[in-house]
PDB file of C-alpha atoms and ligand atoms in Angstrom:
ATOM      1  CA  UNK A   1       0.000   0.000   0.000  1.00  0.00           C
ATOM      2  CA  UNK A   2       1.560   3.099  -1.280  1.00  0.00           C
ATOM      3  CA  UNK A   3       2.238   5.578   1.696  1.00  0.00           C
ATOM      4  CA  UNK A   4       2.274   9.765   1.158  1.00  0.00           C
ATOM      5  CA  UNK A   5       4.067  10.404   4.234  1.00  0.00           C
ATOM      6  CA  UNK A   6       6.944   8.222   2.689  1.00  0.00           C
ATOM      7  CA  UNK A   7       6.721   9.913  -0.508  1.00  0.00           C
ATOM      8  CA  UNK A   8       7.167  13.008   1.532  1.00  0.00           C
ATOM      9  CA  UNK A   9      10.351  11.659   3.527  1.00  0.00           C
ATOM     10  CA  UNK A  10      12.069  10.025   0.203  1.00  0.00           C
ATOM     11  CA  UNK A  11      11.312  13.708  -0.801  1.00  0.00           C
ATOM     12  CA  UNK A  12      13.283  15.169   1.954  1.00  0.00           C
ATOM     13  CA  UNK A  13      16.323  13.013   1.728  1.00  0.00           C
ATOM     14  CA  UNK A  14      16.655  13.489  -2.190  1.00  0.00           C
ATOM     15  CA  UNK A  15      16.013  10.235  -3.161  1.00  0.00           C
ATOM     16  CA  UNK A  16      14.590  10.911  -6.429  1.00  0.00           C
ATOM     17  CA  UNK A  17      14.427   7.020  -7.527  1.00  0.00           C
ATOM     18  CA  UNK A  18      12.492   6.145  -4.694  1.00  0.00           C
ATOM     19  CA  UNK A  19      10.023   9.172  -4.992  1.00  0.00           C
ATOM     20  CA  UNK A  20       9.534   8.519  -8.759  1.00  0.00           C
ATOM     21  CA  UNK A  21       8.241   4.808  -7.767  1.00  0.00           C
ATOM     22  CA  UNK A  22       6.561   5.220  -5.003  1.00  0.00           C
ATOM     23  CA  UNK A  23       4.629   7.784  -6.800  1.00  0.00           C
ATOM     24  CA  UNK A  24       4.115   5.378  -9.668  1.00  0.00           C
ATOM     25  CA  UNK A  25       2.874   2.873  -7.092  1.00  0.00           C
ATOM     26  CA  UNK A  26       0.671   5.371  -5.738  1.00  0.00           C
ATOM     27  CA  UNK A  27      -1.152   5.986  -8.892  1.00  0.00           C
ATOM     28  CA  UNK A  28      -1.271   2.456  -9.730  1.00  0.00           C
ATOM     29  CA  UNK A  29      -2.972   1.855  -6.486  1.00  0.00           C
ATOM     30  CA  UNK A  30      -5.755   4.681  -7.497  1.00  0.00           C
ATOM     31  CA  UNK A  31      -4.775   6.944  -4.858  1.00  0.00           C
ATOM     32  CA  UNK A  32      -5.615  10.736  -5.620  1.00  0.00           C
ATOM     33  CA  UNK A  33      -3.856  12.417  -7.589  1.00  0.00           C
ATOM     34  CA  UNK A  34      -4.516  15.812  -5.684  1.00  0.00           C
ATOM     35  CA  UNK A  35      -3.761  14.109  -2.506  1.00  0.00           C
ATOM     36  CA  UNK A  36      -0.281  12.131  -3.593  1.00  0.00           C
ATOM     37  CA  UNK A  37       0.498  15.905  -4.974  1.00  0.00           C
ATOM     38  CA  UNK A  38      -0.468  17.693  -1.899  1.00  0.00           C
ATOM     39  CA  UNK A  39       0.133  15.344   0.737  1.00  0.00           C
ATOM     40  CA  UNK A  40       3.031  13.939  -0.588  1.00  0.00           C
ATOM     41  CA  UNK A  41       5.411  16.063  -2.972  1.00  0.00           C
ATOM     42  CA  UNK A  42       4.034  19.322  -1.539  1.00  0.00           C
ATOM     43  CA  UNK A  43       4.282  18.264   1.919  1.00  0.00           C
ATOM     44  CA  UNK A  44       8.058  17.428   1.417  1.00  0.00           C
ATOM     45  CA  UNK A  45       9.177  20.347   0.099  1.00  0.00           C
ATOM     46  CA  UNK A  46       6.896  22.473   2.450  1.00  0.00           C
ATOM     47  CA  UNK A  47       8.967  20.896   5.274  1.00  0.00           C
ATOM     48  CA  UNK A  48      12.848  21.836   3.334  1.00  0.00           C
ATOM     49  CA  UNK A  49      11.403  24.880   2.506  1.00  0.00           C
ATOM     50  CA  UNK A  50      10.883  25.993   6.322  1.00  0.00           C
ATOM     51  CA  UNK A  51      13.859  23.895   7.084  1.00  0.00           C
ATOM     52  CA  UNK A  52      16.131  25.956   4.862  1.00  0.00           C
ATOM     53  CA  UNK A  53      14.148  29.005   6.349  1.00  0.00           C
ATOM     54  CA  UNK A  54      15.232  28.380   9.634  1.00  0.00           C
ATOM     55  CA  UNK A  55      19.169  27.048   8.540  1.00  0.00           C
ATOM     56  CA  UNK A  56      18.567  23.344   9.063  1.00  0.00           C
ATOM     57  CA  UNK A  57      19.151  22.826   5.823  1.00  0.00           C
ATOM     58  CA  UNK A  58      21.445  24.518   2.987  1.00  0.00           C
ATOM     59  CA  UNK A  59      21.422  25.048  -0.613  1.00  0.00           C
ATOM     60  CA  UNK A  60      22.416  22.000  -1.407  1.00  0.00           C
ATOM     61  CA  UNK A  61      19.808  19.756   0.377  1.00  0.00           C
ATOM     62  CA  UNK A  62      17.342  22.055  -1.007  1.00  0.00           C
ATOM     63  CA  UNK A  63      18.494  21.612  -4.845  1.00  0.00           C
ATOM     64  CA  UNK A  64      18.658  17.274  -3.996  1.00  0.00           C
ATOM     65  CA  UNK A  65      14.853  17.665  -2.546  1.00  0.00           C
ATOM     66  CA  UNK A  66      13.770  19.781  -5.854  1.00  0.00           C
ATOM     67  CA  UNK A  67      15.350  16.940  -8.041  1.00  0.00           C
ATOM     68  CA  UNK A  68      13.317  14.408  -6.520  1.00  0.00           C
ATOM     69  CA  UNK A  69      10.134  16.465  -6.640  1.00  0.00           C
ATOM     70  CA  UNK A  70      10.938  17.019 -10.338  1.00  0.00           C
ATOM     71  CA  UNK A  71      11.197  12.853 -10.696  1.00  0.00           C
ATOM     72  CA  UNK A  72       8.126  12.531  -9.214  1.00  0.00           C
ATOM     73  CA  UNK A  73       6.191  15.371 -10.786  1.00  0.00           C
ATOM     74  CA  UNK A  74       7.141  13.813 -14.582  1.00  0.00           C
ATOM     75  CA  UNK A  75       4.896  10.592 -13.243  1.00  0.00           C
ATOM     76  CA  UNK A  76       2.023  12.580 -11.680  1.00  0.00           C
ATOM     77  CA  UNK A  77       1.951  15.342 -14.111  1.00  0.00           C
ATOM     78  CA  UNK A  78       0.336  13.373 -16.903  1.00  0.00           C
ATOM     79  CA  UNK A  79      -2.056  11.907 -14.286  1.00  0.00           C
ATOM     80  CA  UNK A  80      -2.690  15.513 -12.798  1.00  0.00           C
ATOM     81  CA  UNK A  81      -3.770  16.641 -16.535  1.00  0.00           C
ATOM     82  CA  UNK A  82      -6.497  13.893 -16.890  1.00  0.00           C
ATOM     83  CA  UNK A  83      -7.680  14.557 -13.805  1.00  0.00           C
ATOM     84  CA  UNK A  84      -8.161  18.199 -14.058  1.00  0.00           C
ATOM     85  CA  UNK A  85      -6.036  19.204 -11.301  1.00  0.00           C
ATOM     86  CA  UNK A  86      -5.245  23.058 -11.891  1.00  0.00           C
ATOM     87  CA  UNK A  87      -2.127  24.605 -10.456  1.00  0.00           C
ATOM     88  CA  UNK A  88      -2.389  27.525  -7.603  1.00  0.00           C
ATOM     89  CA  UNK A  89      -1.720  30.071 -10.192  1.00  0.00           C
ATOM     90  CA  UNK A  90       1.136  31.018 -12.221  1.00  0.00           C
ATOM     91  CA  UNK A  91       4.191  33.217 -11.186  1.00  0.00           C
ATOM     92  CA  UNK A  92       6.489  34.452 -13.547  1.00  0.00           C
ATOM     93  CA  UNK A  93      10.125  34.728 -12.330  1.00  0.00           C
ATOM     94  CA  UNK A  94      13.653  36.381 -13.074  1.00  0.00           C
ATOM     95  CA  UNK A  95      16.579  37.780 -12.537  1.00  0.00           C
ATOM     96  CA  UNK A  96      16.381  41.786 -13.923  1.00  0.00           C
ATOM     97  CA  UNK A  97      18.646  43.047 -16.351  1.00  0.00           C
ATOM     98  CA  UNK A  98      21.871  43.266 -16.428  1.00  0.00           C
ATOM     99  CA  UNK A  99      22.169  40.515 -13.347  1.00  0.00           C
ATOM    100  CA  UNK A 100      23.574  36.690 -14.047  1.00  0.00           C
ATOM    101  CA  UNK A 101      23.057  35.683 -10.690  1.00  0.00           C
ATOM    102  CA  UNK A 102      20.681  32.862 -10.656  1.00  0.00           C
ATOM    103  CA  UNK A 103      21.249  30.296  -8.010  1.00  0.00           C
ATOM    104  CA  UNK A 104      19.283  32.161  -5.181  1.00  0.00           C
ATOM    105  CA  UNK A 105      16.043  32.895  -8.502  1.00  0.00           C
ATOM    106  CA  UNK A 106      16.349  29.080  -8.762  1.00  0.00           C
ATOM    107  CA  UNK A 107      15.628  28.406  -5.433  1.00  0.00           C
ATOM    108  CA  UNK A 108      12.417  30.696  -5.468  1.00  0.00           C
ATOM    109  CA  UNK A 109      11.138  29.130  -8.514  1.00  0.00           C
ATOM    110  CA  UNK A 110      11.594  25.883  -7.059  1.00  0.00           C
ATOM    111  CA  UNK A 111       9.869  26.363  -3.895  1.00  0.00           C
ATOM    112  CA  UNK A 112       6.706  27.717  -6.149  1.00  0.00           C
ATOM    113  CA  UNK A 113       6.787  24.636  -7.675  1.00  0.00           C
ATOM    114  CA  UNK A 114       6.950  22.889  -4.942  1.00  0.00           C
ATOM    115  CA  UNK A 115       3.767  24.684  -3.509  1.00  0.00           C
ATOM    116  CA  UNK A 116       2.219  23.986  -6.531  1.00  0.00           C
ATOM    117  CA  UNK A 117       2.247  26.652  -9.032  1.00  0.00           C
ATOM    118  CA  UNK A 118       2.889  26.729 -12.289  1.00  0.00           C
ATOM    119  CA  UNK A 119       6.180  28.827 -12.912  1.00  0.00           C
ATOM    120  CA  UNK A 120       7.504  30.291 -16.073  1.00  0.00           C
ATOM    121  CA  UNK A 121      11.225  30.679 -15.438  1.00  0.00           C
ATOM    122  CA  UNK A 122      12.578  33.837 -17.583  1.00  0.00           C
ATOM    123  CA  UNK A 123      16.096  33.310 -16.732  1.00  0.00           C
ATOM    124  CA  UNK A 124      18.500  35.971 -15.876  1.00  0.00           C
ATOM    125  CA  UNK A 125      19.284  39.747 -17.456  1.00  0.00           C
ATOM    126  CA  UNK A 126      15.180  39.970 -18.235  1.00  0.00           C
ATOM    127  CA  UNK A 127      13.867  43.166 -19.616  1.00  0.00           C
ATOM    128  CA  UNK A 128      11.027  44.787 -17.896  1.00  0.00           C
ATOM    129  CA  UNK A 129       9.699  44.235 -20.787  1.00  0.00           C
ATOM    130  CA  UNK A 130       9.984  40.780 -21.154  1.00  0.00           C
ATOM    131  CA  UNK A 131       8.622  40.389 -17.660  1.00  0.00           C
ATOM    132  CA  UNK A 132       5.356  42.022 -19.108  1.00  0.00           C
ATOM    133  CA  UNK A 133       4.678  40.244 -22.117  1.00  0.00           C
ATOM    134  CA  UNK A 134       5.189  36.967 -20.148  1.00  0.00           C
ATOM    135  CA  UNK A 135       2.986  38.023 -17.380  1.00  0.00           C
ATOM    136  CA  UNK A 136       0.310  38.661 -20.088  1.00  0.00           C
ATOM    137  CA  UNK A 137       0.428  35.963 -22.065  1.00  0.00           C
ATOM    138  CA  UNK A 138       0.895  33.824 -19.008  1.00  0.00           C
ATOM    139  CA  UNK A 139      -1.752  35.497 -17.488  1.00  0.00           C
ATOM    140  CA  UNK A 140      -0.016  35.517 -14.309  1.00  0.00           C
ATOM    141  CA  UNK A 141      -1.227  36.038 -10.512  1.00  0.00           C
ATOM    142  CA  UNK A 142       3.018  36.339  -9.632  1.00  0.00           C
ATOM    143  CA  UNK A 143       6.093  38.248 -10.914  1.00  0.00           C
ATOM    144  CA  UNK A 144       9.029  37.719  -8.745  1.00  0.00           C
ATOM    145  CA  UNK A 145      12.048  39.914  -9.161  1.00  0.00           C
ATOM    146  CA  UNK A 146      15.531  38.546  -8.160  1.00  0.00           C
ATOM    147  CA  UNK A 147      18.617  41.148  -7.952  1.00  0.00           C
ATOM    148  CA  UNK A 148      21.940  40.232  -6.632  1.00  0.00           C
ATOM    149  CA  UNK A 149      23.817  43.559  -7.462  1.00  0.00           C
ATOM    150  CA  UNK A 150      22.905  47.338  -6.106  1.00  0.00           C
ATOM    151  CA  UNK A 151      23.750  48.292  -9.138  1.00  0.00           C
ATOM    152  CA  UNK A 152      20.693  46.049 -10.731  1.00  0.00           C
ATOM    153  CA  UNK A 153      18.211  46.718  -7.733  1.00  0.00           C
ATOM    154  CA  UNK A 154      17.013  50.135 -10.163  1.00  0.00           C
ATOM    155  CA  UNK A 155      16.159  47.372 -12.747  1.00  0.00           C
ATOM    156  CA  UNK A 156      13.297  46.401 -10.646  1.00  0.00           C
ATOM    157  CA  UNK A 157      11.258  49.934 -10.234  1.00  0.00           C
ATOM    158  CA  UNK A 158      11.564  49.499 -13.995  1.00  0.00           C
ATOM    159  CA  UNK A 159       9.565  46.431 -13.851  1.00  0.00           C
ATOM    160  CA  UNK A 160       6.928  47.130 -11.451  1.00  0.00           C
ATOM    161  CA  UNK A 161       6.443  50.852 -13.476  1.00  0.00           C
ATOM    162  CA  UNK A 162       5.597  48.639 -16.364  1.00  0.00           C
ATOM    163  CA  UNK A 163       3.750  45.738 -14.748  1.00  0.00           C
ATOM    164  CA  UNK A 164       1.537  48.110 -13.192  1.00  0.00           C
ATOM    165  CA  UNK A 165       0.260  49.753 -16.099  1.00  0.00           C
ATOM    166  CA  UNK A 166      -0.658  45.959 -16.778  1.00  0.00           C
ATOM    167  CA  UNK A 167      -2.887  45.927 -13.717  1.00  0.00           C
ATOM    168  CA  UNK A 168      -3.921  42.777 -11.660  1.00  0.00           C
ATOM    169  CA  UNK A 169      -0.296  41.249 -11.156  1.00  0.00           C
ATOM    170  CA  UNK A 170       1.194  41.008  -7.646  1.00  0.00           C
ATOM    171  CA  UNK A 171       4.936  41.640  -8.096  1.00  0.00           C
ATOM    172  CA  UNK A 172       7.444  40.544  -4.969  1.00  0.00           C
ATOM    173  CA  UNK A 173      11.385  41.419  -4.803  1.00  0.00           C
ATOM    174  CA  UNK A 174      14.157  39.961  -3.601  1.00  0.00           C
ATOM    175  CA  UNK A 175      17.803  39.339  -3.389  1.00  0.00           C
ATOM    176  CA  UNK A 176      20.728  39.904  -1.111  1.00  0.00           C
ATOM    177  CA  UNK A 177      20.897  43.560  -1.283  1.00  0.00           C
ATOM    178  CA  UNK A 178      16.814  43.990  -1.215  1.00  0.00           C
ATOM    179  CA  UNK A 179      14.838  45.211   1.604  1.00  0.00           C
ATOM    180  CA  UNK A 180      11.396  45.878   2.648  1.00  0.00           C
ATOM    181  CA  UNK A 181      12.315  49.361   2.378  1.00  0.00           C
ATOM    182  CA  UNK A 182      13.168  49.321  -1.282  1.00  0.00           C
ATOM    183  CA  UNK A 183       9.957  47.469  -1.973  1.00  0.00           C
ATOM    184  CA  UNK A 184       8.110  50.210   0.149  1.00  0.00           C
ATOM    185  CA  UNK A 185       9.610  52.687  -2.056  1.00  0.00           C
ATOM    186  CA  UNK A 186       9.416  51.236  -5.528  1.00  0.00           C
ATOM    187  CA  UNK A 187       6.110  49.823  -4.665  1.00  0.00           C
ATOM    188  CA  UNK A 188       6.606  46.229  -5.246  1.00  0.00           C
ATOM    189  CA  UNK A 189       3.701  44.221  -3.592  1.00  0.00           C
ATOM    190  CA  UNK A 190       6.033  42.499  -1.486  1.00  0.00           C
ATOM    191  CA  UNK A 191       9.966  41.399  -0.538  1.00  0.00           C
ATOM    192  CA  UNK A 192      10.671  38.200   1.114  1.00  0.00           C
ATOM    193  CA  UNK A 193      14.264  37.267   2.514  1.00  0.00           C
ATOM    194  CA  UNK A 194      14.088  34.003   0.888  1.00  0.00           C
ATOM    195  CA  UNK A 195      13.385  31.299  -1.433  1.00  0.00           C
ATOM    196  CA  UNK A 196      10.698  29.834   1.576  1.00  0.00           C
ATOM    197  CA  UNK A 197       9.003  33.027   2.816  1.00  0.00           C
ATOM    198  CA  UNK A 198       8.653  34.487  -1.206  1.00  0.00           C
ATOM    199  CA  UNK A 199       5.993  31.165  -1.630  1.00  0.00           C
ATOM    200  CA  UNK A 200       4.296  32.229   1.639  1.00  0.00           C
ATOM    201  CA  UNK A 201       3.907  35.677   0.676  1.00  0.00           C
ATOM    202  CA  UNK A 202       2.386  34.466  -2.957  1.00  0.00           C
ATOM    203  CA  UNK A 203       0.054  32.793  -1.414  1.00  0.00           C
ATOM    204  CA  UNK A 204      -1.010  35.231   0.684  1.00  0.00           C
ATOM    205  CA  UNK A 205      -1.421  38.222  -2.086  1.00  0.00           C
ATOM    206  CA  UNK A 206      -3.334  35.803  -4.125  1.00  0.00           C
ATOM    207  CA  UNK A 207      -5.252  35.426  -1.163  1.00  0.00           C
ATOM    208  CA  UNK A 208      -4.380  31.621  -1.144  1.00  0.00           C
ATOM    209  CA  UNK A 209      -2.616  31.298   1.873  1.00  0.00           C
TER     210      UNK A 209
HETATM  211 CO1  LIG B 301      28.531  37.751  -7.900  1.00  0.00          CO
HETATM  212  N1  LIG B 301      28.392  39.229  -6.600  1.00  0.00           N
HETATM  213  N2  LIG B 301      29.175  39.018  -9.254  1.00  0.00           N
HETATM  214  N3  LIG B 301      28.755  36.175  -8.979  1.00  0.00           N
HETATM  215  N4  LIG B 301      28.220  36.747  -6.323  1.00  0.00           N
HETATM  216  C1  LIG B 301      27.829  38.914  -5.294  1.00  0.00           C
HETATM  217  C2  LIG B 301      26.325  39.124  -5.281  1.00  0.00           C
HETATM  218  C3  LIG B 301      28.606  39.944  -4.362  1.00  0.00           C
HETATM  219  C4  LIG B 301      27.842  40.308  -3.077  1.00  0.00           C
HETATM  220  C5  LIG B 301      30.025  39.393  -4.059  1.00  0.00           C
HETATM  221  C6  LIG B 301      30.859  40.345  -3.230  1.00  0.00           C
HETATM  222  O1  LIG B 301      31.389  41.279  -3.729  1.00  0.00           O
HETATM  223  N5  LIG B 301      30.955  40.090  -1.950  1.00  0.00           N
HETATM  224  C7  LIG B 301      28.806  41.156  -5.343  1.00  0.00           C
HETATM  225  C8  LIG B 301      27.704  42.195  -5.347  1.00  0.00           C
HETATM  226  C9  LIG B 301      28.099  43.475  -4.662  1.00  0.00           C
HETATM  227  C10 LIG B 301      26.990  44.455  -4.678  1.00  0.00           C
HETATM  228  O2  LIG B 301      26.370  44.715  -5.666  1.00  0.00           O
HETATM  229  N6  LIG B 301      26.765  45.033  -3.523  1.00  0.00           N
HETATM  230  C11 LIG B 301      28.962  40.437  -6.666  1.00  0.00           C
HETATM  231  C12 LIG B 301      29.583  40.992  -7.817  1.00  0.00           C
HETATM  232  C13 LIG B 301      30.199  42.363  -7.648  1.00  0.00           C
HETATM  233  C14 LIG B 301      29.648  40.320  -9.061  1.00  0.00           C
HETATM  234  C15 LIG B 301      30.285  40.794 -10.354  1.00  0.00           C
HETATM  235  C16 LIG B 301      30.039  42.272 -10.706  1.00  0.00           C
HETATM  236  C17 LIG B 301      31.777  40.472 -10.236  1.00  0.00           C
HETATM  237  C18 LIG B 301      32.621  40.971 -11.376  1.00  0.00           C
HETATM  238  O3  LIG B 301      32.499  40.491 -12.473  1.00  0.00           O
HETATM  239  N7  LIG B 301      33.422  41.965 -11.057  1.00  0.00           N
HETATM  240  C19 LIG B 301      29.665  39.851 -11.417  1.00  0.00           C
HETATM  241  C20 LIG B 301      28.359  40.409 -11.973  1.00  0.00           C
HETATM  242  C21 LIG B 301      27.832  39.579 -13.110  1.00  0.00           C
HETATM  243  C22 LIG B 301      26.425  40.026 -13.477  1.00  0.00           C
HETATM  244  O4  LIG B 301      25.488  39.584 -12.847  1.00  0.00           O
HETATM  245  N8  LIG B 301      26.300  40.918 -14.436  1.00  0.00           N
HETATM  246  C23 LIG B 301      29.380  38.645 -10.574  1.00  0.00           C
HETATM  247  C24 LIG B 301      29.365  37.350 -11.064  1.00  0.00           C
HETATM  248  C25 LIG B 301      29.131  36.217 -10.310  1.00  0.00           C
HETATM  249  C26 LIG B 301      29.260  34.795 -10.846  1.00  0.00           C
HETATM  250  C27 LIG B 301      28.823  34.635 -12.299  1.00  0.00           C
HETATM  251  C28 LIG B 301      30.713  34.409 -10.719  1.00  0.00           C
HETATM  252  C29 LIG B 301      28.432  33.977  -9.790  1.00  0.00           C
HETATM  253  C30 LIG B 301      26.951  33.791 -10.167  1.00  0.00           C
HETATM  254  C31 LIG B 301      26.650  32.380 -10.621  1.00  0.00           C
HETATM  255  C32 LIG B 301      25.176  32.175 -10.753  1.00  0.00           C
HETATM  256  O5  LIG B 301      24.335  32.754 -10.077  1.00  0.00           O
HETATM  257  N9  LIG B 301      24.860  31.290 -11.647  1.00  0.00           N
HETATM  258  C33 LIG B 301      28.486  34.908  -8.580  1.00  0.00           C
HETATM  259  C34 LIG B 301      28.211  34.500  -7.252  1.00  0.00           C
HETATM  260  C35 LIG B 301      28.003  33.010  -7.042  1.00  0.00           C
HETATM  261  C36 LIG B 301      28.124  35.416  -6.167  1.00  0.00           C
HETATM  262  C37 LIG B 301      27.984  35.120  -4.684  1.00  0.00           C
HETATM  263  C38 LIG B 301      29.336  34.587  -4.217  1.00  0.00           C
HETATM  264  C39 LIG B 301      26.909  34.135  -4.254  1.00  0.00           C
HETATM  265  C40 LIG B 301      25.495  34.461  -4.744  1.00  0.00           C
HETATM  266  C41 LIG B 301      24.606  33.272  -4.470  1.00  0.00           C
HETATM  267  O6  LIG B 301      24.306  32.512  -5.358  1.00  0.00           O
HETATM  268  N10 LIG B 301      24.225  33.084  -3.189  1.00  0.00           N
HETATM  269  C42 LIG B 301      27.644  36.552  -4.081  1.00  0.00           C
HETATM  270  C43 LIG B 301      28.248  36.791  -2.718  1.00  0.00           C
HETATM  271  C44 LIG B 301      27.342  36.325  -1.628  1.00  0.00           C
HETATM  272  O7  LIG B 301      26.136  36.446  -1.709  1.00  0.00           O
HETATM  273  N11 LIG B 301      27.945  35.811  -0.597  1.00  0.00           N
HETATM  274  C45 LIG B 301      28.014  37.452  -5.191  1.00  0.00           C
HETATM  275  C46 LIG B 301      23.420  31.922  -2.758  1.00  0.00           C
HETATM  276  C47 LIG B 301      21.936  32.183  -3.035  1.00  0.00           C
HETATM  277  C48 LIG B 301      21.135  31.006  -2.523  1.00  0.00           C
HETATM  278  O8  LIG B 301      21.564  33.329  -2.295  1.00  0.00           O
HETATM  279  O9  LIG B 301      21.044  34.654  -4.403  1.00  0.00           O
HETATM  280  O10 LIG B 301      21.023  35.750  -2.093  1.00  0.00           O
HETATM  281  P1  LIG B 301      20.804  34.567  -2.943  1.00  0.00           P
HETATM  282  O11 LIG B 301      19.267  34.128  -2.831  1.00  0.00           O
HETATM  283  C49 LIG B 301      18.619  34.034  -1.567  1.00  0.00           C
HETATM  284  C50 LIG B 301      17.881  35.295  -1.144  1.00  0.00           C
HETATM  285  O12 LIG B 301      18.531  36.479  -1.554  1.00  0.00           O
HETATM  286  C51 LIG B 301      16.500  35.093  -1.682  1.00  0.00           C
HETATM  287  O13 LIG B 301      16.303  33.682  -1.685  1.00  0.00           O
HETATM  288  C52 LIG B 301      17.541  32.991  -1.745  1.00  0.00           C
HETATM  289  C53 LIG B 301      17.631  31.998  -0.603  1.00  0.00           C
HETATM  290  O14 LIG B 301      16.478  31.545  -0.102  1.00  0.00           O
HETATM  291  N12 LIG B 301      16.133  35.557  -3.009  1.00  0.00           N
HETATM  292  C54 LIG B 301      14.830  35.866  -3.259  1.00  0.00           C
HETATM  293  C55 LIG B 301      16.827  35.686  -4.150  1.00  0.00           C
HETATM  294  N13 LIG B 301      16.049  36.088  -5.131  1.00  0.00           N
HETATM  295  C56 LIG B 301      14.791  36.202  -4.618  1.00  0.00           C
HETATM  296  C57 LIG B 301      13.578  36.572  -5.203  1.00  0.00           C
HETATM  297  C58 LIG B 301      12.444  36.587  -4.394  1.00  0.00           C
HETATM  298  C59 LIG B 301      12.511  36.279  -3.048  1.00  0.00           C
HETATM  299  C60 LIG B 301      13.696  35.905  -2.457  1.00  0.00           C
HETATM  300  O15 LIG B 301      11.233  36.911  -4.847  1.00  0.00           O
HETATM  301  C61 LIG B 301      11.013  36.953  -6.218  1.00  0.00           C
END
């Protein structure tokens, strides 16, 4: 009898062999697809997410977990598909222009994955413009804004200017050198310290949380 709470700890400890089966088991058995999702994938990330929050856990772990959540998302996604199963919402994500730095953006788009959102990665050096077209024809609840350089932090008033005219999309900042008081002042929606707290605070301006 396939069990979630093992999918979840296989999750945790990276083994993405083990996840991948035990999620094809799972479906096999007829289990639910929302619940092996939620109570199983989900779950398991949900717990490195707030253990990387709190330093229990470091970059590394985090980027083993996400590799076994991708294994076991290529088995349920087909299953998730026929079964209707509709993602949180979608969050566009990137690193502004004229910034390469991606590892921390990574992290971020792999927690909203983990949480269950669709997430269209843009990569790094994005336009503001680019942000806006892919919001649009992503129709997007999320932009998040990564920026690992002061000198690329202006980048992001750039975006939210232009997003706004858009209307309806919740933009949230962040990055080592970003602050709630730079989102105060460029009027982002939102900053979050990291990869953890940004999902948290998505889910909370799209009133999911
Ligand atoms: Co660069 N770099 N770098 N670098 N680099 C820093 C950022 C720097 C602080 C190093 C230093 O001088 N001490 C410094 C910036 C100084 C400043 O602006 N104040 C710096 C510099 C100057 C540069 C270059 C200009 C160096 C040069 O060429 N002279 C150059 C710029 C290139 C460019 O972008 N145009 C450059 C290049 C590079 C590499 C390419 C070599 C490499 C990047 C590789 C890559 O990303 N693929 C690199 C690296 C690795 C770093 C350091 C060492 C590590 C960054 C990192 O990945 N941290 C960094 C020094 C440091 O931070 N100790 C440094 C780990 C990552 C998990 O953390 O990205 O902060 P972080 O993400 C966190 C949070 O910030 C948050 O969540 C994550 C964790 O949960 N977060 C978000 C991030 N984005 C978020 C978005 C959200 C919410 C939370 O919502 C949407």
């Amino acid at each position: 009898m396939a069990d979630l709470d093992q999918i979840s700890e296989m999750l945790q400890k990276g083994k993405a062999k083990e996840v991948e089966r035990l999620v094809g088991e799972a479906l096999v058995e007829g289990l639910n697809v929302k619940e092996i999702l939620e109570k199983g994938l989900i779950a398991g990330m949900g717990i490195i997410g707030e253990k990387f929050k709190n330093n229990q856990v470091y970059v590394p772990e985090v980027l083993i977990a996400a590799r076994a959540m991708n294994k076991g998302m290529t088995i349920l996604e087909p299953a998730m598909v026929k079964a209707g199963v509709e993602p949180l919402g979608t969050v566009v994500i990137g690193t502004v222009s004229g910034d390469l730095h991606d590892i921390g953006k990574n992290l971020v788009c792999m927690m909203f994955k983990g949480a269950g959102f669709k997430v269209v990665d843009l990569g790094t050096d994005v336009s503001p413009e680019k942000f806006a077209a892919a919001a649009k024809e992503n129709r997007a609840c999320l932009v998040g804004l990564s920026a690992l350089l002061t000198t690329t932090m202006p980048a992001m008033k750039d975006c939210v200017d232009l997003l706004k005219t858009q209307g309806g999309v919740k933009v949230i900042i962040g990055g080592a050198p970003v602050t709630q008081a730079y989102a105060d002042e460029i009027g982002a929606n939102g900053y979050s310290p990291d990869a953890a707290s940004a999902v948290e605070l998505g889910k909370k301006l799209i009133g999911a949380a």
